[in-house]
Short mmCIF file of C-alpha atoms in Angstrom, two decimals:
data_model
loop_
_atom_site.label_atom_id
_atom_site.label_comp_id
_atom_site.label_asym_id
_atom_site.label_seq_id
_atom_site.Cartn_x
_atom_site.Cartn_y
_atom_site.Cartn_z
CA UNK R 1 -2.90 -0.93 19.14
CA UNK R 2 -2.38 -2.78 15.94
CA UNK R 3 1.13 -4.02 15.51
CA UNK R 4 2.72 -5.66 12.43
CA UNK R 5 6.32 -6.73 12.59
CA UNK R 6 8.05 -8.20 9.53
CA UNK R 7 11.15 -10.43 9.56
CA UNK R 8 13.10 -12.61 7.28
CA UNK R 9 14.68 -10.19 4.84
CA UNK R 10 18.22 -10.11 3.83
CA UNK R 11 20.69 -10.53 1.04
CA UNK R 12 20.16 -13.38 -1.35
CA UNK R 13 21.66 -14.32 -4.65
CA UNK R 14 19.61 -14.37 -7.90
CA UNK R 15 17.58 -17.51 -8.08
CA UNK R 16 17.61 -17.96 -4.39
CA UNK R 17 14.72 -18.11 -1.83
CA UNK R 18 13.60 -16.33 1.23
CA UNK R 19 10.66 -16.67 3.56
CA UNK R 20 9.21 -13.48 5.08
CA UNK R 21 7.12 -13.49 8.22
CA UNK R 22 4.71 -10.92 9.60
CA UNK R 23 3.76 -11.16 13.37
CA UNK R 24 0.49 -9.53 14.06
CA UNK R 25 -1.03 -8.31 17.33
CA UNK R 26 -3.67 -5.87 18.59
CA UNK R 27 -6.50 -7.02 16.44
CA UNK R 28 -8.36 -10.20 15.51
CA UNK R 29 -5.96 -11.61 12.99
CA UNK R 30 -8.21 -14.52 12.06
CA UNK R 31 -10.92 -12.17 10.86
CA UNK R 32 -8.75 -9.92 8.77
CA UNK R 33 -7.56 -10.26 5.22
CA UNK R 34 -3.84 -9.46 4.91
CA UNK R 35 -1.59 -8.08 2.25
CA UNK R 36 2.04 -7.74 1.17
CA UNK R 37 3.17 -4.52 -0.55
CA UNK R 38 6.75 -3.74 -1.61
CA UNK R 39 8.76 -0.69 -2.41
CA UNK R 40 11.94 -0.74 -4.33
CA UNK R 41 14.63 1.74 -3.08
CA UNK R 42 13.57 5.24 -4.07
CA UNK R 43 10.48 4.06 -5.88
CA UNK R 44 6.68 3.89 -5.30
CA UNK R 45 4.45 1.29 -3.82
CA UNK R 46 3.67 -2.03 -5.46
CA UNK R 47 1.00 -4.43 -4.31
CA UNK R 48 2.39 -8.04 -4.25
CA UNK R 49 -0.26 -10.34 -2.73
CA UNK R 50 -3.41 -10.58 -0.68
CA UNK R 51 -4.94 -13.43 1.29
CA UNK R 52 -8.38 -13.64 2.75
CA UNK R 53 -9.05 -14.24 6.45
CA UNK R 54 -9.44 -18.02 6.06
CA UNK R 55 -6.69 -18.36 3.40
CA UNK R 56 -9.18 -19.52 0.90
CA UNK R 57 -8.80 -16.65 -1.49
CA UNK R 58 -5.37 -15.66 -2.66
CA UNK R 59 -4.20 -13.14 -5.21
CA UNK R 60 -0.79 -12.19 -6.65
CA UNK R 61 0.68 -9.54 -8.82
CA UNK R 62 1.69 -10.86 -12.25
CA UNK R 63 5.30 -9.93 -11.46
CA UNK R 64 5.51 -12.57 -8.68
CA UNK R 65 2.94 -15.10 -9.84
CA UNK R 66 4.38 -18.58 -9.89
CA UNK R 67 7.33 -17.54 -7.76
CA UNK R 68 5.91 -16.21 -4.61
CA UNK R 69 3.46 -17.99 -2.15
CA UNK R 70 1.49 -16.27 0.49
CA UNK R 71 0.17 -18.14 3.48
CA UNK R 72 -1.08 -17.60 7.02
CA UNK R 73 -1.37 -19.36 10.34
CA UNK R 74 -4.29 -17.91 12.23
CA UNK R 75 -3.33 -19.82 15.41
CA UNK R 76 0.00 -18.08 15.39
CA UNK R 77 -1.25 -14.64 14.22
CA UNK R 78 1.26 -14.78 11.43
CA UNK R 79 1.44 -14.07 7.79
CA UNK R 80 4.18 -15.40 5.49
CA UNK R 81 5.54 -14.80 2.06
CA UNK R 82 7.70 -17.50 0.50
CA UNK R 83 9.77 -16.08 -2.33
CA UNK R 84 11.52 -18.36 -4.70
CA UNK R 85 13.51 -17.70 -7.92
CA UNK R 86 14.31 -14.29 -6.83
CA UNK R 87 15.44 -11.72 -9.27
CA UNK R 88 17.35 -8.33 -8.93
CA UNK R 89 14.04 -6.58 -9.65
CA UNK R 90 12.57 -8.12 -6.41
CA UNK R 91 14.84 -5.97 -4.35
CA UNK R 92 12.65 -3.93 -2.13
CA UNK R 93 11.32 -3.29 1.42
CA UNK R 94 8.48 -5.79 1.87
CA UNK R 95 5.71 -4.72 4.23
CA UNK R 96 2.65 -6.54 5.45
CA UNK R 97 -0.56 -4.63 5.71
CA UNK R 98 -3.87 -5.29 7.35
CA UNK R 99 -7.09 -4.78 5.40
CA UNK R 100 -9.59 -2.20 6.72
CA UNK R 101 -12.39 -4.81 6.76
CA UNK R 102 -13.37 -8.10 5.29
CA UNK R 103 -15.38 -6.25 2.50
CA UNK R 104 -12.76 -3.59 1.85
CA UNK R 105 -9.17 -4.38 1.46
CA UNK R 106 -7.82 -0.97 1.95
CA UNK R 107 -4.56 -1.05 3.74
CA UNK R 108 -5.20 0.57 7.09
CA UNK R 109 -2.25 -0.54 9.19
CA UNK R 110 1.23 -1.29 7.90
CA UNK R 111 4.43 -2.75 9.32
CA UNK R 112 7.79 -0.97 9.00
CA UNK R 113 8.91 -3.60 6.43
CA UNK R 114 11.84 -5.88 5.93
CA UNK R 115 14.48 -5.29 3.23
CA UNK R 116 15.15 -7.92 0.65
CA UNK R 117 18.24 -7.45 -1.49
CA UNK R 118 18.77 -9.71 -4.44
CA UNK R 119 22.33 -9.48 -5.75
CA UNK R 120 25.29 -11.59 -6.61
CA UNK G 1 -4.42 -3.85 -15.18
CA UNK G 2 -5.78 -0.39 -14.16
CA UNK G 3 -3.11 2.21 -14.45
CA UNK G 4 -3.30 5.14 -12.07
CA UNK G 5 -1.61 8.39 -13.18
CA UNK G 6 -1.01 11.01 -10.57
CA UNK G 7 -0.38 14.64 -11.27
CA UNK G 8 1.62 16.68 -10.70
CA UNK G 9 4.68 14.61 -9.88
CA UNK G 10 5.90 17.35 -7.46
CA UNK G 11 3.86 20.07 -5.83
CA UNK G 12 5.77 22.99 -4.37
CA UNK G 13 3.74 24.97 -1.79
CA UNK G 14 4.05 26.87 1.45
CA UNK G 15 2.52 26.09 4.80
CA UNK G 16 -1.05 27.36 4.94
CA UNK G 17 -1.57 27.01 1.20
CA UNK G 18 -4.23 24.60 -0.42
CA UNK G 19 -2.90 21.50 -2.08
CA UNK G 20 -4.80 19.80 -4.88
CA UNK G 21 -3.59 16.39 -6.00
CA UNK G 22 -5.04 14.47 -8.99
CA UNK G 23 -5.34 10.72 -9.71
CA UNK G 24 -6.65 9.49 -13.01
CA UNK G 25 -7.51 5.88 -13.62
CA UNK G 26 -7.22 4.19 -17.06
CA UNK G 27 -10.71 2.81 -16.64
CA UNK G 28 -13.57 3.24 -14.16
CA UNK G 29 -12.89 2.24 -10.66
CA UNK G 30 -16.20 3.49 -9.36
CA UNK G 31 -15.58 4.90 -5.86
CA UNK G 32 -12.98 2.25 -5.05
CA UNK G 33 -10.03 4.63 -4.66
CA UNK G 34 -7.85 5.37 -1.66
CA UNK G 35 -5.15 7.88 -0.80
CA UNK G 36 -2.01 7.32 1.38
CA UNK G 37 0.57 9.53 2.78
CA UNK G 38 4.19 8.39 3.23
CA UNK G 39 6.97 10.37 4.96
CA UNK G 40 10.63 9.44 4.59
CA UNK G 41 11.48 6.29 6.50
CA UNK G 42 7.90 5.69 7.48
CA UNK G 43 5.18 3.25 6.47
CA UNK G 44 2.38 4.60 4.48
CA UNK G 45 -0.80 5.88 6.25
CA UNK G 46 -4.28 5.45 4.97
CA UNK G 47 -5.86 8.93 4.59
CA UNK G 48 -8.92 8.51 2.44
CA UNK G 49 -10.85 5.37 1.26
CA UNK G 50 -13.82 4.84 -1.00
CA UNK G 51 -12.76 8.08 -2.65
CA UNK G 52 -14.08 10.42 0.10
CA UNK G 53 -14.15 8.71 3.49
CA UNK G 54 -11.52 9.83 5.94
CA UNK G 55 -9.72 6.99 7.81
CA UNK G 56 -9.74 7.07 11.57
CA UNK G 57 -7.82 9.93 12.99
CA UNK G 58 -7.24 11.74 9.80
CA UNK G 59 -7.76 15.56 10.23
CA UNK G 60 -10.54 17.21 8.51
CA UNK G 61 -8.16 19.40 6.32
CA UNK G 62 -7.83 16.18 4.19
CA UNK G 63 -10.69 15.52 1.78
CA UNK G 64 -11.20 13.26 -1.21
CA UNK G 65 -13.57 13.59 -4.12
CA UNK G 66 -14.30 12.02 -7.48
CA UNK G 67 -15.58 8.84 -9.05
CA UNK G 68 -15.15 6.82 -12.14
CA UNK G 69 -11.72 7.82 -13.52
CA UNK G 70 -10.93 11.23 -12.02
CA UNK G 71 -10.14 11.72 -8.34
CA UNK G 72 -8.77 14.59 -6.21
CA UNK G 73 -7.09 14.78 -2.91
CA UNK G 74 -7.34 18.22 -1.22
CA UNK G 75 -5.44 19.53 1.67
CA UNK G 76 -7.20 22.68 2.66
CA UNK G 77 -4.37 24.28 4.46
CA UNK G 78 -0.95 22.69 4.53
CA UNK G 79 0.53 21.99 8.03
CA UNK G 80 4.28 21.44 8.25
CA UNK G 81 3.73 17.73 8.86
CA UNK G 82 1.83 17.40 5.61
CA UNK G 83 4.93 17.67 3.39
CA UNK G 84 5.21 14.06 2.16
CA UNK G 85 4.56 11.77 -0.79
CA UNK G 86 0.88 10.91 -1.55
CA UNK G 87 -0.19 7.75 -3.39
CA UNK G 88 -3.53 6.83 -4.81
CA UNK G 89 -4.63 3.14 -4.97
CA UNK G 90 -7.61 1.24 -6.52
CA UNK G 91 -9.32 -1.86 -5.31
CA UNK G 92 -11.81 -2.08 -8.16
CA UNK G 93 -9.96 -4.78 -9.97
CA UNK G 94 -7.17 -7.30 -9.45
CA UNK G 95 -4.37 -6.58 -9.41
CA UNK G 96 -4.51 -3.78 -6.91
CA UNK G 97 -2.54 -0.93 -8.24
CA UNK G 98 -0.94 2.33 -6.99
CA UNK G 99 -0.23 5.60 -8.64
CA UNK G 100 3.40 6.64 -8.98
CA UNK G 101 3.01 9.21 -6.23
CA UNK G 102 2.92 13.02 -5.85
CA UNK G 103 5.52 14.69 -3.68
CA UNK G 104 4.33 17.78 -1.81
CA UNK G 105 7.42 19.81 -0.89
CA UNK G 106 8.10 23.07 0.83
CA UNK G 107 8.30 26.00 -1.56
#
């Protein structure tokens, strides 16, 4: 069974930093592209970032480009999101999601998410 | 950026009725469209990908159709567990984008 467990969320002041982690199990992590998706309280889904299985290809939403950095450690079956220069509008539940296949990054398994609150 | 517009925002139906949800893209996405279901407090669940392919374990009452810019998710006969919010998403272009969601509520 695929399991994705996020951690690292919390309360941070505007301009601060956080590093989110996603621990994966139940599938071949090193063969799977991975993604971060966020959902602000009471709002819809917003794609944040994607990283290929090797980490060679990385994509970001314009809203986080230059502030967030996605990475992975295939030896540890872990995905990360380094978030710098945080803003109030980054407040959301951040979820990691596994891609359906190498050729199709549909989000077929999701974690429950970790809440990031940016507030003074 | 490809904008996905879902309609209606809210659909009020009774169990057993047919639900028809629409997703319109601002430019062609070919068949690169998916549908997700999200219930309160839960992670989204992939229902349909590539416009018309049901994901693993998804009941046959869920079906997707369309290509280009106009897509439809149909739930043939609503079960109590189907009342939720539904999102469409495209993977034709970066950035990946979602629609704003359609809430299917009990009438």
